Amino acid sequence: MDKVITEIEKLREEIRYHNHRYYSLDDPEISDAEYDRLFKRLLDLEQRHPELATPESPTKMVGARPQETFSEVKHRLPMLSLGNSFSDQDIRDFDTRIKRFLGDDSPVDYTVEPKIDGLAVELVYENGSLTVASTRGDGFTGENVTRNIKTILTIPLTLTQKKNTLPPPDLLEVRGEVYMELEAFEKLNQERVKRDLPPFANPRNAAAGSLRQLDPKITARRPLNMFCYGIGTISELSSDTHHELMTLLQQWGLRVNRPYIRICNTLTEVIDYCRHLEEIRAQFFFEIDGAVIKVNRLDLQARLGQKSRSPRWSMAFKFKPTQETTTIIRIDVQVGRTGALTPVAHLKPVELGGVVVRRATLHNQEEIDKKDIREGDLVIVQRAGDVIPEIVKAIKSKRTGKEKRFAMPSQCPVCGSGVVKREGEVVVRCPNPNCPAQVKGSFKHFVSKGAMNIDGLGDKIIAQLIRKRLIEEEADLYRLSFDNLITLDKIKERSANNLLKAIENSKKTTLAKFIYALGIRHVGEYVAAILADHFGDIELLGKATEEELIAIEGIGPQIVESITAYFEDRHNRDHINRLIQVGIELEAPSPPPTSPAAGKTFVITGTLSSMKRSEAKEVITRNGGRMASYVGGNTDYLIAGESPGSKLRKAKDSGVSILSEDEFLKLLGKDHE
Ligand code: IVH
């Protein structure tokens, strides 16, 4: 029992501390997921030992006391928090509890809507005018942020009445979430880093930090926005359901996330829509960290009432976290094909959005210094969509003194050459083109899908071939024999033959793929395709002048410089000749003139159901189009598959035509297969 008491006390103390970091300082030290785990553990213990529960426990309280710097506002009705659910079963249990409480087994209608990750605010409108705005604070008393709230342009200072609709009530307390859009958040953080200020950990902290500024002029410069999701006191209530109420708020000029508020008549619909919102979460301009399920009928809400810190009629369904807390075991340096040295953090494995993450990129020394990240640090890692995981920040208060600062080595960790840093670059490079790491990197690039596409030639085989001196340059791959391959570890007769076949097949390729395979700096697949289209012949490309190159749309000065430098070097020209001599045959792409895809640039976001990305790229290229990774000025079409990412937003913003998978297939003259 003593052990339980100690654990409970420790948990309460920890949670109070983290509440303070989160609510008062807007600078959390642990991920939301970690906080949720601590909270759930405490809830479980208190439920199992009700004799140890006390009203002062953080499980019975909401948020934190307001800061003294703001005047206080007492909420007429307490601003509550929500219970959390994490699984389908939790949602079913919620429904069972509701029916049990109502003493009625008949179906209950719910609404489900996105849970916006910002901070809760209450706006008081008296006789239609905004008089007071406050933060939630501890639920009973919040901070008076009226002057700051009034700088948010989308919050009406007076309520309006649309034709043939109900007038606003004399007294209306509206509740909602103030948040910062993702793009604005990233911009704000970039500016802060430039000015040597610590970046905000996430948009929520940025929003909270911006709203709780003593000088409203600062708030005014921060792009904040608000969605209303409920009410406190209202002088006359003229709707029967939550959904109707949201429509009314909208009619009075308040911002409501209505397109995404869905009425669900069955539990299956509730669960499906929660999952759907999780799938499309990356499409929102702002962060959503879950879905909120509410009993739709207001009379039932009133009957259900509330527990100490949350209503019985509503619950949050929390999405899988994309941020987590973990430890950096050590920091290693990786040498890439271009010789760039990249520091990589090896992490204590942690699950992020359903994937176990073990490593995160630290980009470069400058980034490490700015964020003051050390080996042994407890850190917050994050993974957004298919982006490489990265470290958001180190939790400095958890340092024991044993953490080690990291410094980029002055010598290449692979070949020992002294590293160099070009002027104006933050990247440190190994200058030795014969560095094994660079050689291996070049081979890996050469055989990769978008380049020569040699299936089955993985990392380990390449490393062995280099070690055994069977390959020194790319052309050597085409000189490999069965006898050479069979000497390698883990290679049996069949795989040796398959590999030889794959190498042979790769000889027939397109000019674009070949240019890309050469690994010229700044020449990615997209640029390679432009060059292939323009020159149609590798020799002509080799002879192109700077003037000729710069005149091509999509080719900038950096690319021009790197292409001319590449072809000026005799070794590179010899290298190409040797590749042609060993039998590489280049077919210049001649797009079928009839295809509407010819000459167009496509970008894909999300998953396609009928083909892999690499296959889509093949089809596009075969039809004379190009595929790019990012939405830019040259993009003609964005193909939006299942669970599209932020590219969809970018495309919408830049007026790029958006194609569904079906529309894409139709455009290529293929019907759904
Ligand atoms: S309804 C009684 N709807 O989530 C509280 N809350 O974790 C009723 N939140 O305190 C809240 N989006 O700050 C509701 N669509 C939404 C929401 C939402 C975000 C926040 C809100 C609440 C917190 C609970």
Short mmCIF file of N, CA, C and O in Angstrom, two decimals, residues 184-263:
data_model
loop_
_atom_site.label_atom_id
_atom_site.label_comp_id
_atom_site.label_asym_id
_atom_site.label_seq_id
_atom_site.Cartn_x
_atom_site.Cartn_y
_atom_site.Cartn_z
N ALA A 184 1.86 29.37 -40.63
CA ALA A 184 2.21 30.55 -39.84
C ALA A 184 3.13 30.17 -38.70
O ALA A 184 4.08 30.89 -38.37
N PHE A 185 2.86 29.01 -38.11
CA PHE A 185 3.69 28.53 -37.01
C PHE A 185 5.13 28.31 -37.47
O PHE A 185 6.09 28.73 -36.81
N GLU A 186 5.27 27.65 -38.63
CA GLU A 186 6.62 27.39 -39.12
C GLU A 186 7.36 28.69 -39.42
O GLU A 186 8.54 28.84 -39.13
N LYS A 187 6.64 29.64 -40.00
CA LYS A 187 7.25 30.92 -40.34
C LYS A 187 7.69 31.65 -39.07
O LYS A 187 8.80 32.17 -38.98
N LEU A 188 6.80 31.63 -38.08
CA LEU A 188 7.11 32.31 -36.82
C LEU A 188 8.36 31.69 -36.18
O LEU A 188 9.26 32.40 -35.72
N ASN A 189 8.44 30.37 -36.19
CA ASN A 189 9.60 29.70 -35.60
C ASN A 189 10.88 30.01 -36.36
O ASN A 189 11.93 30.21 -35.75
N GLN A 190 10.78 30.06 -37.69
CA GLN A 190 11.98 30.39 -38.48
C GLN A 190 12.48 31.79 -38.10
O GLN A 190 13.67 32.00 -37.90
N GLU A 191 11.53 32.71 -37.98
CA GLU A 191 11.92 34.08 -37.59
C GLU A 191 12.55 34.09 -36.21
O GLU A 191 13.54 34.77 -35.97
N ARG A 192 11.98 33.31 -35.29
CA ARG A 192 12.51 33.29 -33.92
C ARG A 192 13.93 32.75 -33.90
O ARG A 192 14.79 33.29 -33.23
N VAL A 193 14.16 31.68 -34.66
CA VAL A 193 15.50 31.10 -34.69
C VAL A 193 16.50 32.12 -35.24
O VAL A 193 17.60 32.28 -34.72
N LYS A 194 16.05 32.84 -36.29
CA LYS A 194 16.91 33.87 -36.88
C LYS A 194 17.30 34.91 -35.85
O LYS A 194 18.40 35.44 -35.85
N ARG A 195 16.34 35.23 -34.95
CA ARG A 195 16.60 36.26 -33.93
C ARG A 195 17.12 35.66 -32.63
O ARG A 195 17.04 36.30 -31.58
N ASP A 196 17.62 34.41 -32.71
CA ASP A 196 18.18 33.73 -31.55
C ASP A 196 17.21 33.54 -30.40
O ASP A 196 17.61 33.48 -29.23
N LEU A 197 15.91 33.45 -30.74
CA LEU A 197 14.91 33.17 -29.70
C LEU A 197 14.57 31.69 -29.77
O LEU A 197 14.63 31.10 -30.86
N PRO A 198 14.22 31.08 -28.64
CA PRO A 198 13.90 29.65 -28.71
C PRO A 198 12.61 29.42 -29.51
O PRO A 198 11.64 30.16 -29.33
N PRO A 199 12.60 28.43 -30.39
CA PRO A 199 11.36 28.17 -31.15
C PRO A 199 10.28 27.56 -30.26
O PRO A 199 10.60 26.98 -29.22
N PHE A 200 9.02 27.73 -30.64
CA PHE A 200 7.94 27.07 -29.91
C PHE A 200 7.92 25.60 -30.27
O PHE A 200 8.19 25.24 -31.42
N ALA A 201 7.58 24.75 -29.29
CA ALA A 201 7.61 23.30 -29.54
C ALA A 201 6.54 22.87 -30.53
O ALA A 201 6.73 21.95 -31.30
N ASN A 202 5.41 23.54 -30.52
CA ASN A 202 4.32 23.14 -31.42
C ASN A 202 3.35 24.33 -31.60
O ASN A 202 3.44 25.32 -30.88
N PRO A 203 2.42 24.21 -32.56
CA PRO A 203 1.51 25.34 -32.81
C PRO A 203 0.67 25.72 -31.59
O PRO A 203 0.33 26.87 -31.41
N ARG A 204 0.35 24.75 -30.77
CA ARG A 204 -0.45 25.05 -29.58
C ARG A 204 0.28 26.02 -28.65
O ARG A 204 -0.27 27.01 -28.19
N ASN A 205 1.56 25.72 -28.40
CA ASN A 205 2.34 26.61 -27.53
C ASN A 205 2.52 27.96 -28.18
O ASN A 205 2.53 28.99 -27.50
N ALA A 206 2.66 27.96 -29.49
CA ALA A 206 2.83 29.22 -30.20
C ALA A 206 1.56 30.06 -30.05
O ALA A 206 1.62 31.27 -29.80
N ALA A 207 0.41 29.39 -30.17
CA ALA A 207 -0.87 30.11 -30.05
C ALA A 207 -1.03 30.63 -28.63
O ALA A 207 -1.36 31.81 -28.41
N ALA A 208 -0.75 29.77 -27.64
CA ALA A 208 -0.93 30.17 -26.25
C ALA A 208 0.04 31.30 -25.90
O ALA A 208 -0.35 32.30 -25.30
N GLY A 209 1.28 31.13 -26.34
CA GLY A 209 2.29 32.16 -26.06
C GLY A 209 1.94 33.49 -26.71
O GLY A 209 2.24 34.55 -26.17
N SER A 210 1.30 33.42 -27.87
CA SER A 210 0.96 34.64 -28.58
C SER A 210 -0.24 35.33 -27.97
O SER A 210 -0.31 36.55 -27.91
N LEU A 211 -1.20 34.52 -27.51
CA LEU A 211 -2.41 35.13 -26.94
C LEU A 211 -2.11 35.71 -25.56
O LEU A 211 -2.70 36.71 -25.16
N ARG A 212 -1.19 35.08 -24.85
CA ARG A 212 -0.94 35.53 -23.48
C ARG A 212 0.24 36.49 -23.44
O ARG A 212 1.12 36.37 -22.61
N GLN A 213 0.22 37.43 -24.34
CA GLN A 213 1.22 38.50 -24.37
C GLN A 213 0.64 39.70 -23.64
O GLN A 213 -0.53 40.03 -23.84
N LEU A 214 1.47 40.35 -22.85
CA LEU A 214 0.94 41.52 -22.13
C LEU A 214 0.69 42.67 -23.09
O LEU A 214 -0.16 43.51 -22.86
N ASP A 215 1.43 42.69 -24.19
CA ASP A 215 1.26 43.76 -25.15
C ASP A 215 0.44 43.25 -26.34
O ASP A 215 0.93 42.44 -27.13
N PRO A 216 -0.81 43.72 -26.47
CA PRO A 216 -1.67 43.20 -27.54
C PRO A 216 -1.10 43.47 -28.94
O PRO A 216 -1.47 42.80 -29.90
N LYS A 217 -0.17 44.43 -29.04
CA LYS A 217 0.43 44.70 -30.36
C LYS A 217 1.19 43.46 -30.85
O LYS A 217 1.25 43.19 -32.03
N ILE A 218 1.80 42.73 -29.89
CA ILE A 218 2.53 41.52 -30.28
C ILE A 218 1.53 40.46 -30.75
O ILE A 218 1.71 39.83 -31.78
N THR A 219 0.44 40.32 -29.98
CA THR A 219 -0.58 39.35 -30.40
C THR A 219 -1.08 39.68 -31.80
O THR A 219 -1.26 38.79 -32.64
N ALA A 220 -1.28 40.97 -32.06
CA ALA A 220 -1.83 41.39 -33.36
C ALA A 220 -0.95 40.94 -34.52
O ALA A 220 -1.43 40.69 -35.61
N ARG A 221 0.36 40.85 -34.25
CA ARG A 221 1.27 40.44 -35.33
C ARG A 221 1.31 38.93 -35.54
O ARG A 221 1.86 38.45 -36.50
N ARG A 222 0.74 38.20 -34.60
CA ARG A 222 0.75 36.73 -34.70
C ARG A 222 -0.55 36.27 -35.35
O ARG A 222 -1.63 36.63 -34.89
N PRO A 223 -0.45 35.46 -36.39
CA PRO A 223 -1.67 35.06 -37.09
C PRO A 223 -2.47 34.00 -36.32
O PRO A 223 -2.25 32.80 -36.49
N LEU A 224 -3.38 34.45 -35.48
CA LEU A 224 -4.20 33.51 -34.71
C LEU A 224 -5.58 33.42 -35.32
O LEU A 224 -6.02 34.31 -36.05
N ASN A 225 -6.26 32.36 -35.00
CA ASN A 225 -7.61 32.17 -35.49
C ASN A 225 -8.40 31.41 -34.44
O ASN A 225 -7.82 30.90 -33.48
N MET A 226 -9.72 31.31 -34.62
CA MET A 226 -10.51 30.62 -33.60
C MET A 226 -11.67 29.87 -34.23
O MET A 226 -12.27 30.35 -35.19
N PHE A 227 -11.93 28.68 -33.72
CA PHE A 227 -13.16 27.96 -34.05
C PHE A 227 -13.98 27.85 -32.79
O PHE A 227 -13.45 27.51 -31.73
N CYS A 228 -15.29 28.12 -32.90
CA CYS A 228 -16.16 27.98 -31.73
C CYS A 228 -16.73 26.57 -31.74
O CYS A 228 -17.07 26.04 -32.79
N TYR A 229 -16.81 25.95 -30.56
CA TYR A 229 -17.33 24.58 -30.52
C TYR A 229 -18.39 24.35 -29.45
O TYR A 229 -18.89 23.25 -29.28
N GLY A 230 -18.74 25.41 -28.70
CA GLY A 230 -19.75 25.20 -27.67
C GLY A 230 -20.11 26.50 -26.98
O GLY A 230 -19.64 27.57 -27.38
N ILE A 231 -20.96 26.40 -25.97
CA ILE A 231 -21.37 27.61 -25.25
C ILE A 231 -21.27 27.39 -23.75
O ILE A 231 -21.18 26.26 -23.27
N GLY A 232 -21.27 28.52 -23.02
CA GLY A 232 -21.41 28.49 -21.57
C GLY A 232 -22.84 28.91 -21.27
O GLY A 232 -23.79 28.22 -21.65
N THR A 233 -22.99 30.10 -20.67
CA THR A 233 -24.35 30.58 -20.39
C THR A 233 -24.96 31.18 -21.65
O THR A 233 -24.26 31.79 -22.45
N ILE A 234 -26.28 31.01 -21.78
CA ILE A 234 -26.98 31.66 -22.90
C ILE A 234 -28.33 32.13 -22.35
O ILE A 234 -28.98 31.41 -21.58
N SER A 235 -28.74 33.36 -22.68
CA SER A 235 -29.97 33.87 -22.06
C SER A 235 -31.21 33.20 -22.60
O SER A 235 -32.15 32.94 -21.88
N GLU A 236 -31.25 32.93 -23.89
CA GLU A 236 -32.37 32.11 -24.37
C GLU A 236 -31.84 31.09 -25.38
O GLU A 236 -31.13 31.45 -26.31
N LEU A 237 -32.21 29.85 -25.12
CA LEU A 237 -31.68 28.77 -25.94
C LEU A 237 -32.75 28.33 -26.93
O LEU A 237 -33.85 27.95 -26.54
N SER A 238 -32.42 28.43 -28.22
CA SER A 238 -33.46 28.13 -29.20
C SER A 238 -33.08 26.97 -30.12
O SER A 238 -33.48 26.94 -31.26
N SER A 239 -32.24 26.07 -29.63
CA SER A 239 -31.97 24.89 -30.46
C SER A 239 -32.05 23.64 -29.60
O SER A 239 -31.89 23.71 -28.38
N ASP A 240 -32.31 22.54 -30.27
CA ASP A 240 -32.48 21.28 -29.55
C ASP A 240 -31.22 20.43 -29.57
O ASP A 240 -31.06 19.53 -28.77
N THR A 241 -30.35 20.71 -30.53
CA THR A 241 -29.17 19.84 -30.66
C THR A 241 -27.89 20.67 -30.77
O THR A 241 -27.92 21.86 -31.09
N HIS A 242 -26.79 19.99 -30.53
CA HIS A 242 -25.47 20.62 -30.66
C HIS A 242 -25.28 21.09 -32.10
O HIS A 242 -24.79 22.20 -32.34
N HIS A 243 -25.70 20.26 -33.03
CA HIS A 243 -25.50 20.59 -34.44
C HIS A 243 -26.25 21.86 -34.82
O HIS A 243 -25.70 22.76 -35.48
N GLU A 244 -27.49 21.98 -34.36
CA GLU A 244 -28.28 23.20 -34.64
C GLU A 244 -27.63 24.42 -33.99
O GLU A 244 -27.58 25.50 -34.57
N LEU A 245 -27.13 24.18 -32.78
CA LEU A 245 -26.50 25.28 -32.05
C LEU A 245 -25.30 25.82 -32.82
O LEU A 245 -25.09 27.03 -32.93
N MET A 246 -24.53 24.91 -33.41
CA MET A 246 -23.35 25.33 -34.19
C MET A 246 -23.80 26.16 -35.40
O MET A 246 -23.15 27.13 -35.78
N THR A 247 -24.94 25.76 -36.00
CA THR A 247 -25.46 26.52 -37.15
C THR A 247 -25.84 27.93 -36.70
O THR A 247 -25.55 28.92 -37.38
N LEU A 248 -26.47 28.01 -35.53
CA LEU A 248 -26.86 29.33 -35.01
C LEU A 248 -25.63 30.21 -34.79
O LEU A 248 -25.61 31.37 -35.19
N LEU A 249 -24.61 29.63 -34.13
CA LEU A 249 -23.40 30.42 -33.86
C LEU A 249 -22.85 30.98 -35.17
O LEU A 249 -22.44 32.14 -35.25
N GLN A 250 -22.88 30.14 -36.19
CA GLN A 250 -22.36 30.57 -37.49
C GLN A 250 -23.21 31.72 -38.05
O GLN A 250 -22.68 32.69 -38.58
N GLN A 251 -24.53 31.59 -37.88
CA GLN A 251 -25.41 32.66 -38.37
C GLN A 251 -25.17 33.98 -37.65
O GLN A 251 -25.39 35.05 -38.21
N TRP A 252 -24.70 33.89 -36.43
CA TRP A 252 -24.42 35.13 -35.68
C TRP A 252 -23.02 35.67 -35.99
O TRP A 252 -22.56 36.61 -35.37
N GLY A 253 -22.35 35.03 -36.92
CA GLY A 253 -21.06 35.56 -37.38
C GLY A 253 -19.85 34.92 -36.73
O GLY A 253 -18.71 35.36 -36.95
N LEU A 254 -20.07 33.88 -35.92
CA LEU A 254 -18.94 33.23 -35.26
C LEU A 254 -18.39 32.12 -36.14
O LEU A 254 -19.13 31.52 -36.92
N ARG A 255 -17.09 31.87 -36.03
CA ARG A 255 -16.45 30.86 -36.88
C ARG A 255 -16.63 29.47 -36.30
O ARG A 255 -16.27 29.21 -35.15
N VAL A 256 -17.19 28.58 -37.10
CA VAL A 256 -17.45 27.21 -36.67
C VAL A 256 -16.89 26.27 -37.72
O VAL A 256 -16.98 26.57 -38.91
N ASN A 257 -16.31 25.16 -37.31
CA ASN A 257 -15.71 24.22 -38.26
C ASN A 257 -16.79 23.29 -38.81
O ASN A 257 -16.68 22.07 -38.75
N ARG A 258 -17.88 23.90 -39.32
CA ARG A 258 -19.09 23.13 -39.61
C ARG A 258 -18.94 22.01 -40.64
O ARG A 258 -19.52 20.94 -40.46
N PRO A 259 -18.19 22.20 -41.71
CA PRO A 259 -18.13 21.12 -42.69
C PRO A 259 -17.64 19.81 -42.09
O PRO A 259 -17.91 18.75 -42.62
N TYR A 260 -16.93 19.90 -41.00
CA TYR A 260 -16.37 18.67 -40.42
C TYR A 260 -17.12 18.18 -39.19
O TYR A 260 -16.71 17.23 -38.56
N ILE A 261 -18.22 18.88 -38.84
CA ILE A 261 -19.02 18.39 -37.71
C ILE A 261 -20.06 17.44 -38.29
O ILE A 261 -20.91 17.85 -39.09
N ARG A 262 -19.98 16.18 -37.93
CA ARG A 262 -20.86 15.20 -38.56
C ARG A 262 -21.78 14.57 -37.52
O ARG A 262 -21.35 14.25 -36.42
N ILE A 263 -23.06 14.42 -37.93
CA ILE A 263 -23.99 13.71 -37.05
C ILE A 263 -23.84 12.23 -37.34
O ILE A 263 -23.86 11.81 -38.50
#
